[in-house]
mmCIF file with all atom_site columns, C-alpha atoms in Angstrom:
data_model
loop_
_atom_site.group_PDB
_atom_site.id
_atom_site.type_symbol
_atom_site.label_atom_id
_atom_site.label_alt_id
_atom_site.label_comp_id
_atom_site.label_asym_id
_atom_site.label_entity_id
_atom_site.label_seq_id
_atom_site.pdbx_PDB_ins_code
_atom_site.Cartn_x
_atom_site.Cartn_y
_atom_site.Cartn_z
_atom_site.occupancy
_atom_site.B_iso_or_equiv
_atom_site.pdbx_formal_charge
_atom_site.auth_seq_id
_atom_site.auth_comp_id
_atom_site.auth_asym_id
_atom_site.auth_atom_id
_atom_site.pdbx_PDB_model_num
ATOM 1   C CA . UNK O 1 1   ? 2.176   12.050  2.099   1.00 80.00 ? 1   UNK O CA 1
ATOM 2   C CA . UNK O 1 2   ? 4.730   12.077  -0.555  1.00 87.00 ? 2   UNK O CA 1
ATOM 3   C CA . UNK O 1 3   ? 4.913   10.289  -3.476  1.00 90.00 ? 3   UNK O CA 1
ATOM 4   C CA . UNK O 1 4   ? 7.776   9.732   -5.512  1.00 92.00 ? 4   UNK O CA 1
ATOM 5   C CA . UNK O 1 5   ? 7.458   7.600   -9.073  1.00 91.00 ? 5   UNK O CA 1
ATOM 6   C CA . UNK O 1 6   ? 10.672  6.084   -10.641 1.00 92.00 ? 6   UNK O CA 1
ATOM 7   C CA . UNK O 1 7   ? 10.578  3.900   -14.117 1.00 90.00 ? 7   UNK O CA 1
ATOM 8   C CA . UNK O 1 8   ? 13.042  2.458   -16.210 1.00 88.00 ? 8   UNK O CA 1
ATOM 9   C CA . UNK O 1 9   ? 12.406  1.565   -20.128 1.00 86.00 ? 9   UNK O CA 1
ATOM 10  C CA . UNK O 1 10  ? 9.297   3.800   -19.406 1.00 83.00 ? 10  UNK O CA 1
ATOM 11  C CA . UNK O 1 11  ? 8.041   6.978   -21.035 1.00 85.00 ? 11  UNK O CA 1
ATOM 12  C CA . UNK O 1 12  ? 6.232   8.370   -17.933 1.00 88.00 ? 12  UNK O CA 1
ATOM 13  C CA . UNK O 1 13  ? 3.240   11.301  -19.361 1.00 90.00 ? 13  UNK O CA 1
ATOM 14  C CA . UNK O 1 14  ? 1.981   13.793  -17.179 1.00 93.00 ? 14  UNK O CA 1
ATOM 15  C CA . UNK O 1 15  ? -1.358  12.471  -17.429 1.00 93.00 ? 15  UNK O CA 1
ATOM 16  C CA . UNK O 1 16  ? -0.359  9.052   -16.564 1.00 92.00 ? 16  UNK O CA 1
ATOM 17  C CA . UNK O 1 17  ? 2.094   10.519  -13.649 1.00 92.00 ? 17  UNK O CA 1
ATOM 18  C CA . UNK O 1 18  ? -1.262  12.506  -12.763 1.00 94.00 ? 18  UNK O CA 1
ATOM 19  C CA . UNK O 1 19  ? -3.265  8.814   -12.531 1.00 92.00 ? 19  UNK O CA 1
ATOM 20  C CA . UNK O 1 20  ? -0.821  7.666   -10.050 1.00 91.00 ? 20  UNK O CA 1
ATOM 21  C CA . UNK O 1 21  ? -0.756  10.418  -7.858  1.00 90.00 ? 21  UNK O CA 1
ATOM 22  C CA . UNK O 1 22  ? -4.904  10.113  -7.808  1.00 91.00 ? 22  UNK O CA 1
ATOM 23  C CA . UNK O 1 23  ? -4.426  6.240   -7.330  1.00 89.00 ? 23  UNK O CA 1
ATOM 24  C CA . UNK O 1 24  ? -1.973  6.262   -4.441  1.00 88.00 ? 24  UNK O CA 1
ATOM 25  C CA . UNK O 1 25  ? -3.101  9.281   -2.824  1.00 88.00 ? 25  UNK O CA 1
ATOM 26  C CA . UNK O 1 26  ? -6.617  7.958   -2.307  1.00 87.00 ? 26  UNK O CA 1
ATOM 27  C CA . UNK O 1 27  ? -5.010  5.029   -0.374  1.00 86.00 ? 27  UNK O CA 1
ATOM 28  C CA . UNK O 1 28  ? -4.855  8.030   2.830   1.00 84.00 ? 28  UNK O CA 1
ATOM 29  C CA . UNK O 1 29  ? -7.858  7.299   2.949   1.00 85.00 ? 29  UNK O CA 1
ATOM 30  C CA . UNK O 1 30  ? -7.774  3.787   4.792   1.00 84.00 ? 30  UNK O CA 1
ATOM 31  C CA . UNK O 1 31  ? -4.471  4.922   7.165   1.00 82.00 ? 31  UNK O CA 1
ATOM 32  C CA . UNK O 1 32  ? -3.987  8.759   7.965   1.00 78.00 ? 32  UNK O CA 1
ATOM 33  C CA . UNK O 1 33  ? -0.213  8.038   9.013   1.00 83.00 ? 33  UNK O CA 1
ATOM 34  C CA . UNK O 1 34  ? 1.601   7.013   5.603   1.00 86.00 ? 34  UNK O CA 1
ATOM 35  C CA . UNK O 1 35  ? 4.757   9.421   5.004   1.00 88.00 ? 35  UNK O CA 1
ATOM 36  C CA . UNK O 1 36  ? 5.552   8.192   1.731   1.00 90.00 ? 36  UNK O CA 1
ATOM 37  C CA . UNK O 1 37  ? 4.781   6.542   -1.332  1.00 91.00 ? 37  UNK O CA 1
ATOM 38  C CA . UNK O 1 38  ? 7.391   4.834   -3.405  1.00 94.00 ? 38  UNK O CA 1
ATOM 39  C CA . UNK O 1 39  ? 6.604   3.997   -6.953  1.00 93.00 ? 39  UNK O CA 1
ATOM 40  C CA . UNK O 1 40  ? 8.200   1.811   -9.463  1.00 94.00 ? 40  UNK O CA 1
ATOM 41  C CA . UNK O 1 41  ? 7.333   1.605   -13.309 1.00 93.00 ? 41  UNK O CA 1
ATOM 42  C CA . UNK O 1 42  ? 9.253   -0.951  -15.305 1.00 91.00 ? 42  UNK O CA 1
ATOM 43  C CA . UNK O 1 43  ? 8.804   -1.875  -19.021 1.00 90.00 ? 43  UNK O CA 1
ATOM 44  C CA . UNK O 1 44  ? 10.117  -5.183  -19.599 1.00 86.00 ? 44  UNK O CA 1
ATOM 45  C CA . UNK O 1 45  ? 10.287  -6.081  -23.261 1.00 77.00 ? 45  UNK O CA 1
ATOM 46  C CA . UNK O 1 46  ? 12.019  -9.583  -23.118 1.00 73.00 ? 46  UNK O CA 1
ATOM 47  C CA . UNK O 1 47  ? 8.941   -11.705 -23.001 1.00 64.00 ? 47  UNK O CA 1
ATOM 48  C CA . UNK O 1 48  ? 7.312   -13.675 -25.423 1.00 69.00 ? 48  UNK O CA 1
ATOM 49  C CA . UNK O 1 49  ? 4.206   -12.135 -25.684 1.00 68.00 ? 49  UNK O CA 1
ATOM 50  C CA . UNK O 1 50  ? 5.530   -8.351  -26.050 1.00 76.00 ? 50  UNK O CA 1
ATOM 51  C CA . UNK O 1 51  ? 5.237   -5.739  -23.628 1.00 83.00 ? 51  UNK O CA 1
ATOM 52  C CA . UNK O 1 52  ? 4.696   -6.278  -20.392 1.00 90.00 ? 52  UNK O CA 1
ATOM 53  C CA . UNK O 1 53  ? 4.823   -3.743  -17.221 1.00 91.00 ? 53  UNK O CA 1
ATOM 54  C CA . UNK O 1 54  ? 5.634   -4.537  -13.462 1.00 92.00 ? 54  UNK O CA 1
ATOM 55  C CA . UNK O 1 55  ? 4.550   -1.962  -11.018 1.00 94.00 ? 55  UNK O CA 1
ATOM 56  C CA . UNK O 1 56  ? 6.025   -2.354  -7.466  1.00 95.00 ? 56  UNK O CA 1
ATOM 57  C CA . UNK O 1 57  ? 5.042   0.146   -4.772  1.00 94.00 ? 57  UNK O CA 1
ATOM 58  C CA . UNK O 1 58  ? 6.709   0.531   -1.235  1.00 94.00 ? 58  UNK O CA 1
ATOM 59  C CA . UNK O 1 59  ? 4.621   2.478   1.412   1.00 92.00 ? 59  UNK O CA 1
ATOM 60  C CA . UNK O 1 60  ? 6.126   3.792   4.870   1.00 90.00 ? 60  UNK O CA 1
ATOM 61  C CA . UNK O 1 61  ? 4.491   4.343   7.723   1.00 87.00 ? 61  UNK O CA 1
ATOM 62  C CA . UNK O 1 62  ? 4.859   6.795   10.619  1.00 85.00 ? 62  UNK O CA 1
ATOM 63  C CA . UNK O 1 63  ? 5.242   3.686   13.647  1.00 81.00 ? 63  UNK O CA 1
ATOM 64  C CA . UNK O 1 64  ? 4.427   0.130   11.272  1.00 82.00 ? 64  UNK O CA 1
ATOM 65  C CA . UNK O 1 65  ? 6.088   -2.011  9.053   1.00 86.00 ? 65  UNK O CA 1
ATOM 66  C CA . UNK O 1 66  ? 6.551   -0.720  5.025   1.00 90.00 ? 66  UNK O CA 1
ATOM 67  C CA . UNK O 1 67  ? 4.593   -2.684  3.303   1.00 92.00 ? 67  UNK O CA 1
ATOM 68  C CA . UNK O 1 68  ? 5.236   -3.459  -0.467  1.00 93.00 ? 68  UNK O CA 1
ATOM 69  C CA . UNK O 1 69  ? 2.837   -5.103  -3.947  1.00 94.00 ? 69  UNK O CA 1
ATOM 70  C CA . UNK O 1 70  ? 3.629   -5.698  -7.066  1.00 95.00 ? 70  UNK O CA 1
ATOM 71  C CA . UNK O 1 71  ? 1.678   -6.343  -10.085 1.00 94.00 ? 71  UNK O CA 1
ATOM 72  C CA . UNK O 1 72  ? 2.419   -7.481  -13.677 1.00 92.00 ? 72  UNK O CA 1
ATOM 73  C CA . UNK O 1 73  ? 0.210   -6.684  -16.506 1.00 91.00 ? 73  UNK O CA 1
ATOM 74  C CA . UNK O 1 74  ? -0.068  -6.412  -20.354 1.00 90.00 ? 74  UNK O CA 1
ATOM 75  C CA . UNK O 1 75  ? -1.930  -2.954  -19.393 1.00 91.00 ? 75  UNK O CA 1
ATOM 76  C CA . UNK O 1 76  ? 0.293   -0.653  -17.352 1.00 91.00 ? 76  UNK O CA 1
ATOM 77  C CA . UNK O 1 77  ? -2.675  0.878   -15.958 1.00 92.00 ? 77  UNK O CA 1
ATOM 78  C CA . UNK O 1 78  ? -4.417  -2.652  -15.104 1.00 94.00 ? 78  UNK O CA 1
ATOM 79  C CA . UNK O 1 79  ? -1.155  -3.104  -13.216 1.00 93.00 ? 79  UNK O CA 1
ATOM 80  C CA . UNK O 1 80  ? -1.306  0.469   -11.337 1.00 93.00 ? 80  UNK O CA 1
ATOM 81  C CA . UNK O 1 81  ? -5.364  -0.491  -10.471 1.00 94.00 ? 81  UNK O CA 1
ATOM 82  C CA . UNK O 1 82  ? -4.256  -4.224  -9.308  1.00 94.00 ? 82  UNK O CA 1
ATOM 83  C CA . UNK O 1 83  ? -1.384  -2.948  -6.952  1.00 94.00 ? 83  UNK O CA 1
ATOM 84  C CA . UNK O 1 84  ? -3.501  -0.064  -5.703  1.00 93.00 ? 84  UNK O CA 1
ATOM 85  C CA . UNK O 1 85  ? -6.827  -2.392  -4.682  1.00 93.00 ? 85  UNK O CA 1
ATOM 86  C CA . UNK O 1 86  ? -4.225  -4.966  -3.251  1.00 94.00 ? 86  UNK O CA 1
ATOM 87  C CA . UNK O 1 87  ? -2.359  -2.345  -1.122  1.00 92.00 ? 87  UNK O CA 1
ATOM 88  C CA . UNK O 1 88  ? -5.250  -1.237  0.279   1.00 91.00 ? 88  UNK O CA 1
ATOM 89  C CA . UNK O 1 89  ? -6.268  -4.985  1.752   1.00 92.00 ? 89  UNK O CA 1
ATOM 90  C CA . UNK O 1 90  ? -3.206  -4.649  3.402   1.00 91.00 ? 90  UNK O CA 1
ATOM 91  C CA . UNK O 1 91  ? -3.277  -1.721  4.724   1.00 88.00 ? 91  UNK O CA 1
ATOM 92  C CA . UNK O 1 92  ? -7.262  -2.578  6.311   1.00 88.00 ? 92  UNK O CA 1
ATOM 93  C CA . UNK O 1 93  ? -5.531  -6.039  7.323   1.00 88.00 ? 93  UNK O CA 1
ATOM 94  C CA . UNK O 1 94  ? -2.936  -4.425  9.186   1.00 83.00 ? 94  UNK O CA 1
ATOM 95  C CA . UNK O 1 95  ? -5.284  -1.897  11.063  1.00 80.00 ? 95  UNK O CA 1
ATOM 96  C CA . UNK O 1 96  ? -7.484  -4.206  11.798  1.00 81.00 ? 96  UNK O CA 1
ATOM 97  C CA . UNK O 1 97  ? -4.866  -6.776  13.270  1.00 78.00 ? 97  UNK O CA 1
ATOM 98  C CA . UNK O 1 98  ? -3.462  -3.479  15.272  1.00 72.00 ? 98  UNK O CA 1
ATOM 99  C CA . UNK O 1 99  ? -7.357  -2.402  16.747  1.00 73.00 ? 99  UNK O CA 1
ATOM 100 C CA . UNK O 1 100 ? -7.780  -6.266  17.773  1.00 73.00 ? 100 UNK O CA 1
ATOM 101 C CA . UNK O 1 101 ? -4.217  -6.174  19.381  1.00 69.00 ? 101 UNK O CA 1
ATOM 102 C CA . UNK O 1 102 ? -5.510  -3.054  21.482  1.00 73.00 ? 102 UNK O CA 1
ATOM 103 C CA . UNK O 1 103 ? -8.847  -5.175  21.779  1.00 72.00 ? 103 UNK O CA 1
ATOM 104 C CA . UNK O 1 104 ? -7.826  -7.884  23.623  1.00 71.00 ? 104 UNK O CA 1
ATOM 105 C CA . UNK O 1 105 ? -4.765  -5.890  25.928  1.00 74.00 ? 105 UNK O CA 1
ATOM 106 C CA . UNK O 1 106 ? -8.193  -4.130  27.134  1.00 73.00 ? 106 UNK O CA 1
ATOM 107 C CA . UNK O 1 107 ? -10.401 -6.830  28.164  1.00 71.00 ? 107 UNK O CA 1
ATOM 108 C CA . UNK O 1 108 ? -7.001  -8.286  29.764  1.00 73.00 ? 108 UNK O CA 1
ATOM 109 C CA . UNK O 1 109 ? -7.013  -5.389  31.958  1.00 73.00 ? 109 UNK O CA 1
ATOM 110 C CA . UNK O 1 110 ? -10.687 -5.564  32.456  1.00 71.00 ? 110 UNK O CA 1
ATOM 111 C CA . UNK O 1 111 ? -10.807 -8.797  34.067  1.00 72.00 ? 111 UNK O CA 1
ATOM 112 C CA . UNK O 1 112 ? -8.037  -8.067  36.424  1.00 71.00 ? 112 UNK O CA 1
ATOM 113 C CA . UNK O 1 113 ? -9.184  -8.858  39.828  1.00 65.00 ? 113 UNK O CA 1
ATOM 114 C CA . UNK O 1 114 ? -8.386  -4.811  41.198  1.00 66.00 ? 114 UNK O CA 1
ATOM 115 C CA . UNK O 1 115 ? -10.478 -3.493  38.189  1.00 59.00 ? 115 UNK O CA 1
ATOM 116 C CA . UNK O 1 116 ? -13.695 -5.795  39.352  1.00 60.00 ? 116 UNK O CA 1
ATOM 117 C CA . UNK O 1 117 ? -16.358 -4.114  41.781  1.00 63.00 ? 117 UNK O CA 1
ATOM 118 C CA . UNK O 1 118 ? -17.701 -6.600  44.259  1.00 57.00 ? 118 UNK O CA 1
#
């Protein structure tokens, strides 16, 4: 799995770059087939209230969909944890939704009259 980190208005520290790569490689965990890990830091400093960072991450996988999050937060690293635990719903949703697909093609083929011993 490869994960590459992109930011704009951000100064990105190698222990913070070291955070993400902890965060995002522990989602391999939940699906063994992601290729790669796109992250996106952004510092927007045109709101009201001062600082605020978005974090979107793209992940790819071998034979799905991408799937995407993103998270806004006063706290960079709030926004990193938020996008992390959401991504990994996602990614239990989806492999869940794929085992049940598998599932129910089964018992289809079970109850196929040829299959039956009578």
């Amino acid at each position: 799995m490869e994960i590459k980190i992109y930011n704009r208005n951000f100064d990105l520290t190698d222990p913070f770059r070291k955070y993400l790569e902890d965060k995002f490689s522990s989602l391999d965990k939940y699906q063994e087939d992601i290729t790669d890990v796109k992250v996106e830091l952004i510092r927007d400093q045109h709101h009201n209230k001062g600082e605020v960072f978005t974090v979107e991450v793209h992940i790819s996988f071998a034979h799905q969909k991408p799937i995407m999050a993103r998270e806004t937060n006063i706290d960079a690293r709030a926004a990193v944890d938020l996008a992390e635990s959401k991504l990994a719903r996602q990614i239990i949703k989806n492999k869940e939704k794929h085992s049940s697909k598998i599932r129910r093609g089964a018992k289809i083929i079970k109850s196929l009259k040829f299959w039956r011993k009578e």
